[in-house]
Amino acid sequence: MDGTTLARAADECGGFLRAAADREWAAIPVPGMDRNVAQVVAHISECLFWYSTDLVAGDRELDTVEMSVRPGSEPADLVATLATSAALLTRVVDTTPPEARGWHPHGLADASGFAAMACDELLVHTADAGHALGRAFTPSADLAEATLRRLFPWAPSGTDPWTTLLWANGRADLPGHERQIGWRWHCAPLAEWDGTNPAHRPPT
């Protein structure tokens, strides 16, 4: 996962959301969440801004900064903010040495881990917004597959990658597999994965 993949995900999500920017996002709740569409889209940008900061800051949590995107902004401005946050993270990812790490609650992520987490935020939350807007979002299969394999290496293979990515994020059922409750991703380098689903590990 790199900046090119992230830029593609941002383009697909931005295009989908831009087509619905004439709606009153703040008045449309997202099913199953305590947020409306505007808040969900703002949240995506906040995550990407934070990922840029965390990757640059290194392996220690930087808790001196307050960062937020105003969800009361016009939908078109929220889409522009999403594009900006993705472009910023793309540049950080593509200029970060491969050995560098950044802090995240689920592990010390490298640049590919942050790119993958950003793709996951983009793809899954755009689908959340689309659900609320009554418009199904389906990303390119290779984007879903790349995101799935980088963050959820324990996920089954031979299944539809987008459905499986939604399953891994606790948003869909997958026949023959238990619903993912309390899911986590693996954002550290894949070489450090211990072969288990972290949601099944006992609390530490």
Short mmCIF file of C-alpha atoms in Angstrom, two decimals:
data_model
loop_
_atom_site.label_atom_id
_atom_site.label_comp_id
_atom_site.label_asym_id
_atom_site.label_seq_id
_atom_site.Cartn_x
_atom_site.Cartn_y
_atom_site.Cartn_z
CA MET A 1 0.00 0.00 0.00
CA ASP A 2 1.36 3.39 -0.98
CA GLY A 3 0.33 6.89 -1.93
CA THR A 4 -0.87 5.83 -5.36
CA THR A 5 -3.36 3.39 -3.86
CA LEU A 6 -4.50 5.97 -1.33
CA ALA A 7 -4.98 8.61 -4.04
CA ARG A 8 -7.13 6.19 -6.05
CA ALA A 9 -9.31 5.44 -3.04
CA ALA A 10 -9.72 9.15 -2.33
CA ASP A 11 -10.68 9.82 -5.95
CA GLU A 12 -13.32 7.08 -5.98
CA CYS A 13 -14.80 8.13 -2.65
CA GLY A 14 -14.64 11.82 -3.44
CA GLY A 15 -16.40 11.32 -6.75
CA PHE A 16 -19.15 9.28 -5.13
CA LEU A 17 -19.70 11.81 -2.35
CA ARG A 18 -19.51 14.80 -4.68
CA ALA A 19 -22.42 13.41 -6.68
CA ALA A 20 -24.60 13.68 -3.55
CA ALA A 21 -23.33 17.07 -2.35
CA ASP A 22 -26.66 18.71 -3.16
CA ARG A 23 -28.28 16.91 -0.21
CA GLU A 24 -28.54 18.27 3.34
CA TRP A 25 -25.99 15.91 4.89
CA ALA A 26 -26.36 17.23 8.43
CA ALA A 27 -30.03 16.24 8.42
CA ILE A 28 -29.44 12.62 7.33
CA PRO A 29 -28.54 10.15 10.11
CA VAL A 30 -26.33 7.18 9.30
CA PRO A 31 -28.06 3.89 10.23
CA GLY A 32 -26.39 2.11 13.12
CA MET A 33 -24.27 5.11 14.07
CA ASP A 34 -24.79 8.16 16.26
CA ARG A 35 -23.59 10.43 13.44
CA ASN A 36 -25.10 12.05 10.40
CA VAL A 37 -23.59 11.98 6.93
CA ALA A 38 -21.74 15.27 7.40
CA GLN A 39 -20.17 14.04 10.63
CA VAL A 40 -19.06 10.77 9.03
CA VAL A 41 -17.41 12.52 6.10
CA ALA A 42 -15.74 15.00 8.46
CA HIS A 43 -14.49 12.06 10.51
CA ILE A 44 -12.74 10.56 7.48
CA SER A 45 -10.75 13.74 6.95
CA GLU A 46 -9.90 14.00 10.64
CA CYS A 47 -8.50 10.46 10.57
CA LEU A 48 -6.34 11.21 7.54
CA PHE A 49 -5.02 14.44 9.02
CA TRP A 50 -4.17 12.55 12.21
CA TYR A 51 -2.47 9.77 10.27
CA SER A 52 -0.19 12.31 8.59
CA THR A 53 0.70 13.79 11.97
CA ASP A 54 1.20 10.43 13.67
CA LEU A 55 3.44 9.06 10.94
CA VAL A 56 5.65 12.15 11.02
CA ALA A 57 5.69 12.28 14.84
CA GLY A 58 7.12 8.78 15.18
CA ASP A 59 6.52 6.00 17.67
CA ARG A 60 5.34 8.19 20.55
CA GLU A 61 1.74 9.37 20.79
CA LEU A 62 1.49 13.07 20.05
CA ASP A 63 -1.36 14.27 22.27
CA THR A 64 -0.62 17.99 22.24
CA VAL A 65 -2.78 18.77 19.22
CA GLU A 66 -6.53 19.19 18.87
CA MET A 67 -7.68 18.53 15.33
CA SER A 68 -11.22 18.63 14.01
CA VAL A 69 -13.15 19.25 10.82
CA ARG A 70 -16.34 21.33 11.12
CA PRO A 71 -19.22 19.01 10.15
CA GLY A 72 -21.47 22.04 9.73
CA SER A 73 -19.57 22.94 6.57
CA GLU A 74 -21.25 22.65 3.19
CA PRO A 75 -21.07 19.14 1.71
CA ALA A 76 -18.96 20.32 -1.23
CA ASP A 77 -16.46 21.83 1.22
CA LEU A 78 -16.35 18.60 3.21
CA VAL A 79 -15.52 16.71 0.01
CA ALA A 80 -12.78 19.23 -0.76
CA THR A 81 -11.42 18.75 2.75
CA LEU A 82 -11.41 15.01 2.24
CA ALA A 83 -9.39 15.42 -0.96
CA THR A 84 -6.95 17.72 0.83
CA SER A 85 -6.42 15.40 3.79
CA ALA A 86 -5.85 12.47 1.44
CA ALA A 87 -3.38 14.45 -0.69
CA LEU A 88 -1.44 15.47 2.41
CA LEU A 89 -1.21 11.90 3.70
CA THR A 90 -0.25 10.67 0.22
CA ARG A 91 2.76 12.98 0.24
CA VAL A 92 3.74 11.94 3.76
CA VAL A 93 3.43 8.24 2.95
CA ASP A 94 5.46 8.50 -0.25
CA THR A 95 8.31 10.43 1.40
CA THR A 96 8.57 8.38 4.60
CA PRO A 97 11.44 5.88 4.87
CA PRO A 98 10.24 2.25 4.96
CA GLU A 99 11.71 1.70 8.42
CA ALA A 100 9.85 4.65 9.99
CA ARG A 101 6.98 3.99 12.39
CA GLY A 102 4.12 6.07 13.68
CA TRP A 103 1.96 5.61 16.76
CA HIS A 104 -1.50 4.07 16.52
CA PRO A 105 -3.58 2.40 19.26
CA HIS A 106 -3.50 -0.88 17.31
CA GLY A 107 0.27 -0.92 16.85
CA LEU A 108 3.25 0.97 15.51
CA ALA A 109 2.39 1.36 11.84
CA ASP A 110 4.72 1.88 8.94
CA ALA A 111 3.84 4.03 5.93
CA SER A 112 2.01 1.17 4.20
CA GLY A 113 -0.03 0.59 7.34
CA PHE A 114 -1.11 4.22 7.48
CA ALA A 115 -1.97 4.18 3.78
CA ALA A 116 -4.07 1.06 4.31
CA MET A 117 -5.84 2.47 7.37
CA ALA A 118 -6.65 5.59 5.38
CA CYS A 119 -8.07 3.48 2.56
CA ASP A 120 -10.18 1.57 5.05
CA GLU A 121 -11.52 4.79 6.56
CA LEU A 122 -12.30 6.14 3.10
CA LEU A 123 -13.94 3.05 1.64
CA VAL A 124 -15.94 1.86 4.62
CA HIS A 125 -17.16 5.26 5.81
CA THR A 126 -18.08 6.29 2.28
CA ALA A 127 -20.21 3.15 2.20
CA ASP A 128 -21.74 4.21 5.54
CA ALA A 129 -22.59 7.60 4.06
CA GLY A 130 -23.94 6.01 0.91
CA HIS A 131 -26.20 3.75 2.95
CA ALA A 132 -27.70 6.81 4.61
CA LEU A 133 -28.06 8.60 1.28
CA GLY A 134 -29.77 5.61 -0.34
CA ARG A 135 -26.93 5.08 -2.79
CA ALA A 136 -24.82 1.92 -2.72
CA PHE A 137 -21.07 2.47 -2.86
CA THR A 138 -18.88 -0.27 -4.29
CA PRO A 139 -15.18 0.50 -4.76
CA SER A 140 -12.86 -1.10 -7.27
CA ALA A 141 -12.26 -4.72 -6.29
CA ASP A 142 -8.48 -4.32 -6.28
CA LEU A 143 -8.68 -1.42 -3.79
CA ALA A 144 -10.85 -3.48 -1.47
CA GLU A 145 -8.54 -6.48 -1.86
CA ALA A 146 -5.35 -4.51 -1.18
CA THR A 147 -6.85 -2.88 1.90
CA LEU A 148 -8.20 -6.18 3.20
CA ARG A 149 -4.94 -8.11 2.81
CA ARG A 150 -2.80 -5.39 4.37
CA LEU A 151 -4.93 -4.79 7.47
CA PHE A 152 -6.80 -8.07 7.96
CA PRO A 153 -4.42 -10.88 6.91
CA TRP A 154 -6.58 -13.42 8.77
CA ALA A 155 -9.58 -12.70 6.54
CA PRO A 156 -10.74 -15.60 4.35
CA SER A 157 -9.69 -15.70 0.71
CA GLY A 158 -11.76 -16.75 -2.27
CA THR A 159 -14.63 -14.45 -1.27
CA ASP A 160 -15.78 -11.14 -2.69
CA PRO A 161 -13.15 -8.66 -1.46
CA TRP A 162 -15.54 -5.78 -0.82
CA THR A 163 -18.02 -7.90 1.12
CA THR A 164 -15.12 -9.40 3.05
CA LEU A 165 -13.69 -5.97 3.87
CA LEU A 166 -17.09 -4.91 5.19
CA TRP A 167 -17.21 -8.15 7.20
CA ALA A 168 -13.75 -7.48 8.65
CA ASN A 169 -15.00 -4.05 9.74
CA GLY A 170 -18.00 -5.58 11.49
CA ARG A 171 -20.49 -4.29 8.92
CA ALA A 172 -21.56 -7.40 7.05
CA ASP A 173 -22.12 -11.09 7.49
CA LEU A 174 -19.96 -13.58 5.63
CA PRO A 175 -21.41 -17.07 5.21
CA GLY A 176 -19.47 -19.63 7.22
CA HIS A 177 -17.67 -17.02 9.33
CA GLU A 178 -18.58 -15.44 12.63
CA ARG A 179 -19.63 -11.81 12.73
CA GLN A 180 -16.69 -9.59 13.65
CA ILE A 181 -17.33 -7.96 17.01
CA GLY A 182 -14.63 -5.85 18.62
CA TRP A 183 -12.57 -6.05 15.43
CA ARG A 184 -9.07 -4.67 15.14
CA TRP A 185 -6.68 -4.31 12.25
CA HIS A 186 -3.00 -5.11 11.91
CA CYS A 187 -1.28 -1.86 10.94
CA ALA A 188 2.30 -2.81 11.87
CA PRO A 189 4.33 -4.44 9.07
CA LEU A 190 2.87 -7.74 7.94
CA ALA A 191 6.12 -9.50 8.83
CA GLU A 192 5.21 -8.85 12.49
CA TRP A 193 1.77 -10.46 12.35
CA ASP A 194 1.53 -13.39 14.78
CA GLY A 195 -0.94 -15.36 12.68
CA THR A 196 -4.02 -14.70 14.83
CA ASN A 197 -7.07 -12.46 14.66
CA PRO A 198 -6.35 -9.78 17.30
CA ALA A 199 -10.05 -9.61 18.20
CA HIS A 200 -9.66 -13.12 19.67
CA ARG A 201 -6.70 -12.30 21.88
CA PRO A 202 -7.32 -12.01 25.62
CA PRO A 203 -7.17 -8.44 26.95
CA THR A 204 -3.76 -7.33 28.19
#
